[in-house]
Coordinates of C-alpha atoms (C1' of nucleotides) in Angstrom, one line a residue:
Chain A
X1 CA 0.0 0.0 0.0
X2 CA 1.6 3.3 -1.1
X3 CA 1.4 6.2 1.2
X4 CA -1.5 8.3 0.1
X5 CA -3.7 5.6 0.2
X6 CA -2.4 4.4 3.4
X7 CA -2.8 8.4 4.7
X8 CA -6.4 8.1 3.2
X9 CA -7.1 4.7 4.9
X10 CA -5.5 5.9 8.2
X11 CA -8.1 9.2 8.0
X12 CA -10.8 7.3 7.7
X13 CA -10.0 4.8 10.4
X14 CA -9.6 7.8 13.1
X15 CA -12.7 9.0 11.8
X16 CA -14.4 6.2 12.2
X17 CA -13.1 4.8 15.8
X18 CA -12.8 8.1 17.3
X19 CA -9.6 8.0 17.3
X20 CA -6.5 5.6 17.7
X21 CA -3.0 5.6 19.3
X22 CA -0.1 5.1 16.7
X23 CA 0.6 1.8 18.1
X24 CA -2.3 0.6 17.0
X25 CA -2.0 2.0 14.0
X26 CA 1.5 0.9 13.0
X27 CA 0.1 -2.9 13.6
X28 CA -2.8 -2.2 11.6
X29 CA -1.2 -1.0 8.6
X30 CA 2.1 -2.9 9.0
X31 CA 4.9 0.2 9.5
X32 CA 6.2 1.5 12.2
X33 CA 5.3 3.8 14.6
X34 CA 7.9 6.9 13.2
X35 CA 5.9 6.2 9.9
X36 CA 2.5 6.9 12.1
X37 CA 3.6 9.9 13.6
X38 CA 4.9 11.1 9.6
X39 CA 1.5 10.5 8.2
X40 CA -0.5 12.2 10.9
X41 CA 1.7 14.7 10.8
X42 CA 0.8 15.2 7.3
X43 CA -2.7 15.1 7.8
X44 CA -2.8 17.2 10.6
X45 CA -1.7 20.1 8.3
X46 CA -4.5 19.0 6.4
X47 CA -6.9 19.2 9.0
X48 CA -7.7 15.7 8.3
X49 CA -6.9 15.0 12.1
X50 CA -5.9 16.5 15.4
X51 CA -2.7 14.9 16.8
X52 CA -2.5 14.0 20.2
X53 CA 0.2 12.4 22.7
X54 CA 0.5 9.2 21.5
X55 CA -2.0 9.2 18.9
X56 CA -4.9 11.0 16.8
X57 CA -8.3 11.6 17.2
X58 CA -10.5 13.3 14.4
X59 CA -10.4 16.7 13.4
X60 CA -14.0 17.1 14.0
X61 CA -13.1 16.2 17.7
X62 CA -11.1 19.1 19.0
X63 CA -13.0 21.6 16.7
X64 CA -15.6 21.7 19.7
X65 CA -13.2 22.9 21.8
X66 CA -11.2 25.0 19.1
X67 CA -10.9 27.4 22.0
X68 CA -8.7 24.8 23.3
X69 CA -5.7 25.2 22.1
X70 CA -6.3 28.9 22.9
X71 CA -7.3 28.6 26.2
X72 CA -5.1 26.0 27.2
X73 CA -2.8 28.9 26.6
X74 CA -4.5 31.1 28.3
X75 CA -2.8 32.8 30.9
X76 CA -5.3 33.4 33.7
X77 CA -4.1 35.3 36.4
X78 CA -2.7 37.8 34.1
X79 CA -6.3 38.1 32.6
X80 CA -7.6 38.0 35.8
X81 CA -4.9 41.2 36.6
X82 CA -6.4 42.8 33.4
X83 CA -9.8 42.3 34.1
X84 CA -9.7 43.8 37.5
X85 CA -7.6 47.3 35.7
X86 CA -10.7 47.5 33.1
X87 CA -13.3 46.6 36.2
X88 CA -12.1 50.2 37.9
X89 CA -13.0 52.0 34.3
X90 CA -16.9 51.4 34.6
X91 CA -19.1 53.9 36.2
X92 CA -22.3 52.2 38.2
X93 CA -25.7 52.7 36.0
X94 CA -23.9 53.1 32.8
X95 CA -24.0 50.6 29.4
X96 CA -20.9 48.4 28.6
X97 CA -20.3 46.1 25.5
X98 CA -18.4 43.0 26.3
X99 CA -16.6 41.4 23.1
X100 CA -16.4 37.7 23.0
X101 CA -13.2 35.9 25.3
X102 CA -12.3 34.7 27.9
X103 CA -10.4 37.6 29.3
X104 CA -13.8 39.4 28.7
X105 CA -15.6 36.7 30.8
X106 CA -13.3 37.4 33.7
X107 CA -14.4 40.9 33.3
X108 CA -17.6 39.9 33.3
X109 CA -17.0 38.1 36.8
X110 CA -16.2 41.2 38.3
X111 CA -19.0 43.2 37.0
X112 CA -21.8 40.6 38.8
X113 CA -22.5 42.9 41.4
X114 CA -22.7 45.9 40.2
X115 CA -25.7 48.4 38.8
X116 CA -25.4 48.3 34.8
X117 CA -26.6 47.0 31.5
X118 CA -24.3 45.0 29.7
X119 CA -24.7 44.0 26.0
X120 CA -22.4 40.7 24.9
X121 CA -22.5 38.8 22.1
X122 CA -21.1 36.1 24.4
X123 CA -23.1 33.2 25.6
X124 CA -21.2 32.6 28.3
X125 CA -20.9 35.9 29.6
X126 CA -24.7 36.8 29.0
X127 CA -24.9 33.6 31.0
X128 CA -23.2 34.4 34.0
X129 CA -24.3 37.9 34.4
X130 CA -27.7 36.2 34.1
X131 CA -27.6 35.3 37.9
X132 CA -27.6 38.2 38.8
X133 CA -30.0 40.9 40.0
X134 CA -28.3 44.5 39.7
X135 CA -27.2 43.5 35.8
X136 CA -29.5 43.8 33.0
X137 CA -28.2 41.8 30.3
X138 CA -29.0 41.6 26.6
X139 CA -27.8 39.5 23.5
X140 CA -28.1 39.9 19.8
X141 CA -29.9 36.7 18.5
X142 CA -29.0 34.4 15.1
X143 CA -26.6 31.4 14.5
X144 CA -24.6 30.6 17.6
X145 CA -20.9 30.6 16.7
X146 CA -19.5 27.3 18.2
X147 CA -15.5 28.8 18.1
X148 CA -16.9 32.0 20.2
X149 CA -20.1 30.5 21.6
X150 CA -21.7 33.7 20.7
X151 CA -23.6 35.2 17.9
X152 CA -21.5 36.7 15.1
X153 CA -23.8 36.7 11.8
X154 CA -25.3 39.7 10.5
X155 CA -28.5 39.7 12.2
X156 CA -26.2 40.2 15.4
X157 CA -24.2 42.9 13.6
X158 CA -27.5 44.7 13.0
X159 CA -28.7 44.3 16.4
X160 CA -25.6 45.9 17.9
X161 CA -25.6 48.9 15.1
X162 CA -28.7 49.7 16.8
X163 CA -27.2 50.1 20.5
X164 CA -25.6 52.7 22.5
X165 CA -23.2 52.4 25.0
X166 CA -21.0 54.4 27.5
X167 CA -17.5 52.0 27.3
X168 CA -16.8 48.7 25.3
X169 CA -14.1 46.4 26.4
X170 CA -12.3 44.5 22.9
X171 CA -10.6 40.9 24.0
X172 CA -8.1 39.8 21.2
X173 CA -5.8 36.7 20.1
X174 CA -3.3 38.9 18.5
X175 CA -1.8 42.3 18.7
X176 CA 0.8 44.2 17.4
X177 CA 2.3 48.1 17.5
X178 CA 3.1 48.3 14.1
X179 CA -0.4 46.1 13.0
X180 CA -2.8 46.8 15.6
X181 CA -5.4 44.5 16.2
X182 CA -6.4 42.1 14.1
X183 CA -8.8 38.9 13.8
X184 CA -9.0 35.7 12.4
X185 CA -12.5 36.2 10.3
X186 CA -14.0 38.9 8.9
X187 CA -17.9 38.5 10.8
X188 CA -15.2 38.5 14.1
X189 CA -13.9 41.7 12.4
X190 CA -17.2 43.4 12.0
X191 CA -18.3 42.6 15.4
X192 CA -15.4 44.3 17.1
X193 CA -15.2 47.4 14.9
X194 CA -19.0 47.9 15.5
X195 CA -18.3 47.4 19.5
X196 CA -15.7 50.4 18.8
X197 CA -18.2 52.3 16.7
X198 CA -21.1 51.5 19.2
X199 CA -19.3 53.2 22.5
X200 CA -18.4 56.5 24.0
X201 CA -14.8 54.9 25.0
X202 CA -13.0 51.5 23.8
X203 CA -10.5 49.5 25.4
X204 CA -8.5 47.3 24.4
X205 CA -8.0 43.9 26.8
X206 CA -4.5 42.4 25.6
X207 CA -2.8 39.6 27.5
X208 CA 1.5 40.2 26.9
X209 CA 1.8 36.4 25.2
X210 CA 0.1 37.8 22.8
X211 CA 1.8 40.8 22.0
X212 CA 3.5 40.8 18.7
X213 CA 0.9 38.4 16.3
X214 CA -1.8 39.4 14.4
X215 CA -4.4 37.5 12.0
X216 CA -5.4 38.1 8.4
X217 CA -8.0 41.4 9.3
X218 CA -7.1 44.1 10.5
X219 CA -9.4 45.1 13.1
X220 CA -7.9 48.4 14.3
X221 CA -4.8 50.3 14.8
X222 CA -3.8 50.4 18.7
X223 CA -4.2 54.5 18.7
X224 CA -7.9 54.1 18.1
X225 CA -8.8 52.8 21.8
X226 CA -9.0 54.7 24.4
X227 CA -6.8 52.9 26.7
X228 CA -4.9 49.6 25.7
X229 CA -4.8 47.4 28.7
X230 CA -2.1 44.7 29.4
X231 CA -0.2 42.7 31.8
X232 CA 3.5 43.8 33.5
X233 CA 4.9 40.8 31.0
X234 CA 6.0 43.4 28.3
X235 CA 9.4 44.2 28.3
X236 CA 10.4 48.0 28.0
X237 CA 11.0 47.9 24.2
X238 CA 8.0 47.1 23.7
X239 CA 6.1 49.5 25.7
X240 CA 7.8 52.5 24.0
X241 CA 7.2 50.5 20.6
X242 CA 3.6 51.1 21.6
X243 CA 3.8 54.8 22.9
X244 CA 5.4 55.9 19.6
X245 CA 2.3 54.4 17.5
X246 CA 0.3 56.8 19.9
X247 CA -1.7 54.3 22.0
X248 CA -2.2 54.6 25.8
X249 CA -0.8 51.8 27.4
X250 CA -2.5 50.7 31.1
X251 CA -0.9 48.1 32.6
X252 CA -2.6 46.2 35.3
Chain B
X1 CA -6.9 6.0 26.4
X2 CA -4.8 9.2 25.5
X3 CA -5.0 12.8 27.2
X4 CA -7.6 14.1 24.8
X5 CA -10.0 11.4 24.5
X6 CA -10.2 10.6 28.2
X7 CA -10.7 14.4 29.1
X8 CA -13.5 14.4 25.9
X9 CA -15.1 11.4 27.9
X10 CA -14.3 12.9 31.6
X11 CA -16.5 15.9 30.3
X12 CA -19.0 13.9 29.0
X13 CA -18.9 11.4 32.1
X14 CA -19.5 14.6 34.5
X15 CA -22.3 16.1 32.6
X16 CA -24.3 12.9 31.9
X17 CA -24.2 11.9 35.9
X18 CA -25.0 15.1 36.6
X19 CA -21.4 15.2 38.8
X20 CA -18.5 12.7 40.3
X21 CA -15.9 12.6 42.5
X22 CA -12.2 12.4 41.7
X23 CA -11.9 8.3 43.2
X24 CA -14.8 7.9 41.1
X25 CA -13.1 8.9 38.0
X26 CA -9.9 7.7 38.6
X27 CA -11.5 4.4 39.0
X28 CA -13.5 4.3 36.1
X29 CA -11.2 5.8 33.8
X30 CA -7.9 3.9 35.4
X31 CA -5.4 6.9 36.3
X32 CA -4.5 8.3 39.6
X33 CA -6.1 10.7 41.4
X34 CA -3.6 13.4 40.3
X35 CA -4.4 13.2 36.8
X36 CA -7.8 13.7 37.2
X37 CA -7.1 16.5 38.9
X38 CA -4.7 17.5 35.9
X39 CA -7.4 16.6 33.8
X40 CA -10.4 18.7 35.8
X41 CA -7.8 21.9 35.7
X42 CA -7.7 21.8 32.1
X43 CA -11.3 21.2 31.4
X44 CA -12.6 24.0 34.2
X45 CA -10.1 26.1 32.0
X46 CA -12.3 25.3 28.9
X47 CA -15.7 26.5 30.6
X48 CA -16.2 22.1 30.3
X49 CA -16.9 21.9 33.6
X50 CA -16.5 22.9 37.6
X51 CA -14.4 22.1 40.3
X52 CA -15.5 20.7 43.8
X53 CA -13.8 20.1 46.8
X54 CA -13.5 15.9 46.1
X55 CA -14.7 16.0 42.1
X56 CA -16.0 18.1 39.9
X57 CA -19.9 19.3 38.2
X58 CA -20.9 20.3 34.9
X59 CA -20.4 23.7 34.0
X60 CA -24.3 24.5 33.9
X61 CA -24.2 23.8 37.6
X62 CA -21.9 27.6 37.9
X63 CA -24.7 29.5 36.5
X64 CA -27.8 28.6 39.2
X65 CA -26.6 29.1 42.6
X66 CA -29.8 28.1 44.4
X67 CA -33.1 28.3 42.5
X68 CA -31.5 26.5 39.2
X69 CA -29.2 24.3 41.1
X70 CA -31.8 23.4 43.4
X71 CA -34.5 22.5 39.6
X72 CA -31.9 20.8 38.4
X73 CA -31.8 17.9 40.9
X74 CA -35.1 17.9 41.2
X75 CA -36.6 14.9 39.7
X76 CA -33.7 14.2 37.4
X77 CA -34.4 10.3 36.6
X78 CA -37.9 11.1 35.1
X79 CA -36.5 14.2 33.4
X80 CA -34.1 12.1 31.9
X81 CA -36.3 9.5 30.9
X82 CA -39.1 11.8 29.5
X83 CA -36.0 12.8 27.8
X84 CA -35.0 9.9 26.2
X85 CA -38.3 9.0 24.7
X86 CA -38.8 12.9 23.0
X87 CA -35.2 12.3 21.7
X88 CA -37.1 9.2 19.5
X89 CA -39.5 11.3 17.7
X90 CA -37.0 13.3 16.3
X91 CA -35.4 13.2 12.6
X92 CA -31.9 14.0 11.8
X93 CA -31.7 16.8 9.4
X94 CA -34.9 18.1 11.2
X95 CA -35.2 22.0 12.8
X96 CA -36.4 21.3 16.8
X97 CA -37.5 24.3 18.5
X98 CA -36.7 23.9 22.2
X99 CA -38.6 25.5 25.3
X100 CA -36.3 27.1 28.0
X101 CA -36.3 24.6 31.0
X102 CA -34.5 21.6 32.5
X103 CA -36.3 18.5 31.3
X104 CA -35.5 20.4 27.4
X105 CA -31.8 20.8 28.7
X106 CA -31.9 17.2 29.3
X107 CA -33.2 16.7 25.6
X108 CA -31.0 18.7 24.1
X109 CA -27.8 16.9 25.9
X110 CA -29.6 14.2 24.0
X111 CA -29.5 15.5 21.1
X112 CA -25.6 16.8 20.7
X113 CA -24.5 14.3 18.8
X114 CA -27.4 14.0 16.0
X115 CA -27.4 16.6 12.8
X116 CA -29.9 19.0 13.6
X117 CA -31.1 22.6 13.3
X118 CA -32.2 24.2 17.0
X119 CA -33.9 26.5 18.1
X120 CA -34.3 27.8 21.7
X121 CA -34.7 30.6 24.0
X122 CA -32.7 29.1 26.9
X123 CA -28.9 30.3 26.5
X124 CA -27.8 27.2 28.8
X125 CA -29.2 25.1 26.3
X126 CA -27.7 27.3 23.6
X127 CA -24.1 27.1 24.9
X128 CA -24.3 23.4 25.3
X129 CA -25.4 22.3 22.0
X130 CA -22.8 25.3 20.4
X131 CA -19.9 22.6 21.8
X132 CA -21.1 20.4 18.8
X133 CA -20.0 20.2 15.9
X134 CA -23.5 18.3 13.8
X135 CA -26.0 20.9 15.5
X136 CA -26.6 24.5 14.2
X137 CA -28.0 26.5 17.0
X138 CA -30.2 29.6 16.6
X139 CA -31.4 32.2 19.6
X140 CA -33.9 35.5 19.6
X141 CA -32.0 38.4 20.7
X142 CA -32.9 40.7 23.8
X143 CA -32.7 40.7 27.3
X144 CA -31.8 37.8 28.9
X145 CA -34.6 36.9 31.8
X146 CA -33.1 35.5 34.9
X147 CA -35.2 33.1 35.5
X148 CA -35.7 31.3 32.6
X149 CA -31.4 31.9 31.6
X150 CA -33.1 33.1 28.1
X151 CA -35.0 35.4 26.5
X152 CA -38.4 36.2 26.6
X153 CA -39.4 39.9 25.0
X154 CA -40.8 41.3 22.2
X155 CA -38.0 41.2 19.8
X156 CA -37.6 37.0 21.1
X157 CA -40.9 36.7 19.9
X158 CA -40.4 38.4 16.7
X159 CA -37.5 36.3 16.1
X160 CA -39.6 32.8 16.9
X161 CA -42.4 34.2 15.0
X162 CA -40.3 34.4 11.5
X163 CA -38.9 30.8 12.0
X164 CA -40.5 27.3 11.2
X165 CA -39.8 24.0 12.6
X166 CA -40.3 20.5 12.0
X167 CA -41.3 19.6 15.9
X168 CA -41.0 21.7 19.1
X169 CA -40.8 20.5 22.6
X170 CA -42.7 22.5 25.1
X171 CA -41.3 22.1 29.3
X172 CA -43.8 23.2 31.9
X173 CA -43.9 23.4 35.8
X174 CA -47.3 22.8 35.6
X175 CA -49.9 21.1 33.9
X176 CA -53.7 19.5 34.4
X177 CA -56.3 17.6 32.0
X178 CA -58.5 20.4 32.7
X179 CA -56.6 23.6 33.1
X180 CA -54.4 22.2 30.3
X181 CA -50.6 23.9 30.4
X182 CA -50.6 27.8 32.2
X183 CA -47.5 29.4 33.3
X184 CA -46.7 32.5 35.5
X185 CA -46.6 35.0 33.7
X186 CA -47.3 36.7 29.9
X187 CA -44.1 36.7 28.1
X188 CA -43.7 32.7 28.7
X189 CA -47.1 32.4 27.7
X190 CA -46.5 33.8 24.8
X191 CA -43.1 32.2 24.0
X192 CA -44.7 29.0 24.4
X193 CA -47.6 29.5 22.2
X194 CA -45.4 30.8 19.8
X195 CA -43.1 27.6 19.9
X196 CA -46.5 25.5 19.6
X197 CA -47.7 27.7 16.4
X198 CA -44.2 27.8 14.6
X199 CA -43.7 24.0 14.3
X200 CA -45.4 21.3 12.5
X201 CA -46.0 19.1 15.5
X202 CA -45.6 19.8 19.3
X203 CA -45.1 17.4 22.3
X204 CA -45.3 18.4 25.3
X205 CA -42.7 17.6 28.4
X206 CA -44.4 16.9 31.7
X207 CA -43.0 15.8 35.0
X208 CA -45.2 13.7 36.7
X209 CA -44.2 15.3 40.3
X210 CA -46.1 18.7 38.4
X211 CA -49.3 17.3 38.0
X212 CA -52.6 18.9 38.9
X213 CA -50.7 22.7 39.6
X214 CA -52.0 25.4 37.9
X215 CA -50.6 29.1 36.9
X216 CA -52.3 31.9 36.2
X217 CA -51.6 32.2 32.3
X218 CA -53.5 29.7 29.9
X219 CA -51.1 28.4 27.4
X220 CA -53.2 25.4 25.7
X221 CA -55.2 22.6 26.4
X222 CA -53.5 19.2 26.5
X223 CA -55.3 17.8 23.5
X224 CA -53.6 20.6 21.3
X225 CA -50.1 18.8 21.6
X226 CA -49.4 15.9 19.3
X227 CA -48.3 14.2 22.5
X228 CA -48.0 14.7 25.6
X229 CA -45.1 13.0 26.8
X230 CA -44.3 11.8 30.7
X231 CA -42.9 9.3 33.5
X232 CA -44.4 6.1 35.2
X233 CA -45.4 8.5 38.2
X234 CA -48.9 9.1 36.8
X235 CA -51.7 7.0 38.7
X236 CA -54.1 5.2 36.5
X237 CA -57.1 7.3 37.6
X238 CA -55.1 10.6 36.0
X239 CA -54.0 8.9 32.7
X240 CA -57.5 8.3 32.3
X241 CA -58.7 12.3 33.3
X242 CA -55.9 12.7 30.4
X243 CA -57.3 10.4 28.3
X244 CA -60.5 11.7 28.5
X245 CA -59.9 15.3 27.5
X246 CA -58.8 13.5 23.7
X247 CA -54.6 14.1 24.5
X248 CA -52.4 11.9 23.4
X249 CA -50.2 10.6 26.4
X250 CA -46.6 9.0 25.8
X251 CA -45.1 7.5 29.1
X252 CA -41.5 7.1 29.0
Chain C
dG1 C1' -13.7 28.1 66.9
dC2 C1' -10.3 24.0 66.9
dG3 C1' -8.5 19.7 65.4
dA4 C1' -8.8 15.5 62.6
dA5 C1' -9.6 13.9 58.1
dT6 C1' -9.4 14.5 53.5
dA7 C1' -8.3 17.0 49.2
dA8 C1' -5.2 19.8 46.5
dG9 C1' -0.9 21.4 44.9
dA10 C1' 4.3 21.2 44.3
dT11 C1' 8.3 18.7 43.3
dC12 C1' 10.8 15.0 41.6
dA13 C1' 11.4 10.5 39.2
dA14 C1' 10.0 7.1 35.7
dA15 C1' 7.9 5.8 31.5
dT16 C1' 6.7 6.7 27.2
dA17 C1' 6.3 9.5 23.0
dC18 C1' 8.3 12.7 19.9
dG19 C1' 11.4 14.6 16.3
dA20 C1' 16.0 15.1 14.1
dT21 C1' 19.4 12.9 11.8
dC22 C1' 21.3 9.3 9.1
dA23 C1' 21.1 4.9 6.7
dT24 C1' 18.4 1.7 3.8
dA25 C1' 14.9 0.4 0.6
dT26 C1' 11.6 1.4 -2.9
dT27 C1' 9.9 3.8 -6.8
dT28 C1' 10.3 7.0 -10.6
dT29 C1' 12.5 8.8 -14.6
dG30 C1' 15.8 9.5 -18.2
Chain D
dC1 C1' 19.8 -0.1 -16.5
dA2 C1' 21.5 3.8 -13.8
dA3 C1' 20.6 7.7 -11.2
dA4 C1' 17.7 10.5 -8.7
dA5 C1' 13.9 11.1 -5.9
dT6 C1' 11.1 9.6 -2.5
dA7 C1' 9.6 6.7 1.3
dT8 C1' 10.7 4.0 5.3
dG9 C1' 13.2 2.5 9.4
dA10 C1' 16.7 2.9 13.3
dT11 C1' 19.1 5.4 16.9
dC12 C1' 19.4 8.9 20.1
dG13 C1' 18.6 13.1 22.7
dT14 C1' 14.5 15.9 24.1
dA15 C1' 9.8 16.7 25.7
dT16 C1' 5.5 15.3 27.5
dT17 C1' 2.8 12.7 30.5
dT18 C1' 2.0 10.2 34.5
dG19 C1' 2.5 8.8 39.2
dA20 C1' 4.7 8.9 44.1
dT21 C1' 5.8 11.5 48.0
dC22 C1' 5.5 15.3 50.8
dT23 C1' 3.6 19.8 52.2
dT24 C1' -0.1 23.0 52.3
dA25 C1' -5.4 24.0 52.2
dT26 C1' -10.0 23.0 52.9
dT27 C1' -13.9 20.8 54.8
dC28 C1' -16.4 18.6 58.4
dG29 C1' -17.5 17.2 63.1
dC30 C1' -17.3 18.5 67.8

DNA sequence: GCGAATAAGATCAAATACGATCATATTTTG
DNA sequence: CAAAATATGATCGTATTTGATCTTATTCGC
């Protein structure tokens, strides 16, 4: 059996056992193991599969939990640190606009108890702040986005063009001085630039990892928020990197 | 078992016994109790679930401190199995409209794995189904109710009132061959009436423990549902009071 | 409240999996 | 057929995962 039938064959057998380890693998198609760990190596970058530690499972698998290999980044107490800086900008009784994240969420933690309306296109967020009393929470409706478990169609693009608010808080996956922010799709795109448009003041919610990535759309450059918040992990040169573009750099 | 797939089944494991301590797991799945600890970290991390002292809950269990948390174990076993049974009458490839409630939450865990269009008001329903990857899942926009964790206004039943379903599954807390279903207030009449108008055929999903309660809003009589579907816990004497008003009563 | 029992986290050690490099075998192409 | 290109396998150092032991928290009963 040549190899790209034995990649096809091997595709269709993680597919259809949810999965196998490479052990198995090498026995059933008679190689060995470093020959496995080529071939799903190969079809990982064709999003046949997702690798794992000593195997594969299918593609479809992990794309549930596409935020996993994002979160399982995730740096929590540092977006617990930035959460608590952007907590101290919101006025009781006024109207905020959470963006989709999980830095956003841990904003979103913090805001429980106070007096305000909040407006998120984030499940999980509207969720949480739905337990409580003092928060009036509202949601765009349409398609639920499984990546951001929230709503990001044009229905929900409408529905926000139509809202007012005194301060929006933008979470993103990549940022850059010289390339600002920018996003992986463009309905991700349009969400965030309305959240700008939609708000009195925008802030940016960066996590340092981050810093220096960016995504095929541009989103906005740094200088257009109000206040770019981050974490103490950027080093010096990059803070002035950031001044010179003209942003205002809070770190929490 | 690799790291993935036994975390994929941990998560699942957690939400479908509604809860488990860490022996528990490290039992079933054959690892020490350190990695299920490993393994809880990384799945709280994902929103998959929540930490206890001793094991861990599903994630749904974060968002109802006393009044949800309190529904949710109410009655699960019959919930479950009125469940099971509504899962049978529906098609792949079908749209489901879905009530806010528990017994539908239990429904629609049901239903995660099958290719289906969804509709529903309840977010907590919303954000589980949005982890798969074979369901598309619509909401209505607005503000989010606290009790019902979904939405309930004007522009809600707008939204519902423009979509079309194959079969819609109405939850109740109370319900009487007489009185028929009522609920507590307007909007959730309303909601509910909508559901039952917008889809070609409605069941409806009655705890037996609810029987004989009234509310003060009339949603329908029992012989407008296509079935009425509930547990063993009915006496013979009420299945026939049911009977007798011409609905159509499924015991699971 | 206080103390015992249990759970959680940190650190270290062992097992296993991984990838780079090089050698060998197979196929392709002139 | 020869040479090149490609595919496969072996070895070794590195990285990841897992579990054991010990210390620190947390819960529960009094």
């Amino acid at each position: 059996m040549n190899g790209v039938k034995r990649r096809a064959a091997m595709a269709r057998f993680i597919d259809e056992n949810d999965g196998a380890d490479v052990q198995t693998l090498a026995d059933y198609f008679q190689v060995s193991p470093i020959t496995v760990r080529r071939d799903r190596k190969i079809l990982a970058e064709q999003n046949m599969l997702s690798p794992t530690h000593g195997g594969a499972v299918p593609a479809s698998f992990l794309y549930g939990e596409l935020a996993y290999a994002q979160k399982v980044n995730a740096n929590i107490p540092s977006k617990k640190a930035i959460a608590r800086r952007a907590a101290e900008l919101v006025r009781d009784d006024s109207v905020v606009m959470l963006d989709a994240g999980t830095t956003t969420l841990e904003l979103a933690k913090l805001l429980m108890h106070r007096r305000l309306t909040i407006i998120t296109v984030d499940l999980q967020i509207a969720l949480h702040l739905s337990q409580s009393s003092t928060v009036r929470v509202f949601t765009p409706g349409g398609e639920v986005n499984r990546e951001v478990q929230g709503q990001l169609d044009s229905r929900a693009l409408r529905y926000l063009q139509e809202a007012n608010a005194a301060i929006s808080f933008i979470g993103t996956a990549t940022w850059d001085a010289v390339k600002g922010v920018s996003s992986s799709n463009v309905p991700k795109q349009e969400i965030k630039r309305t959240l700008m448009e939609r708000a009195e003041c925008t802030y940016l919610l960066a996590d340092s990892a981050k810093y220096g990535t960016y995504n095929p759309w541009s989103v906005a450059p740094l200088k257009n928020f109000d206040g770019v918040i981050s974490d103490g992990g950027l080093s010096p040169l990059i803070c002035k990197d950031i001044f010179d573009v003209g942003a205002e750099l809070i770190l929490a």
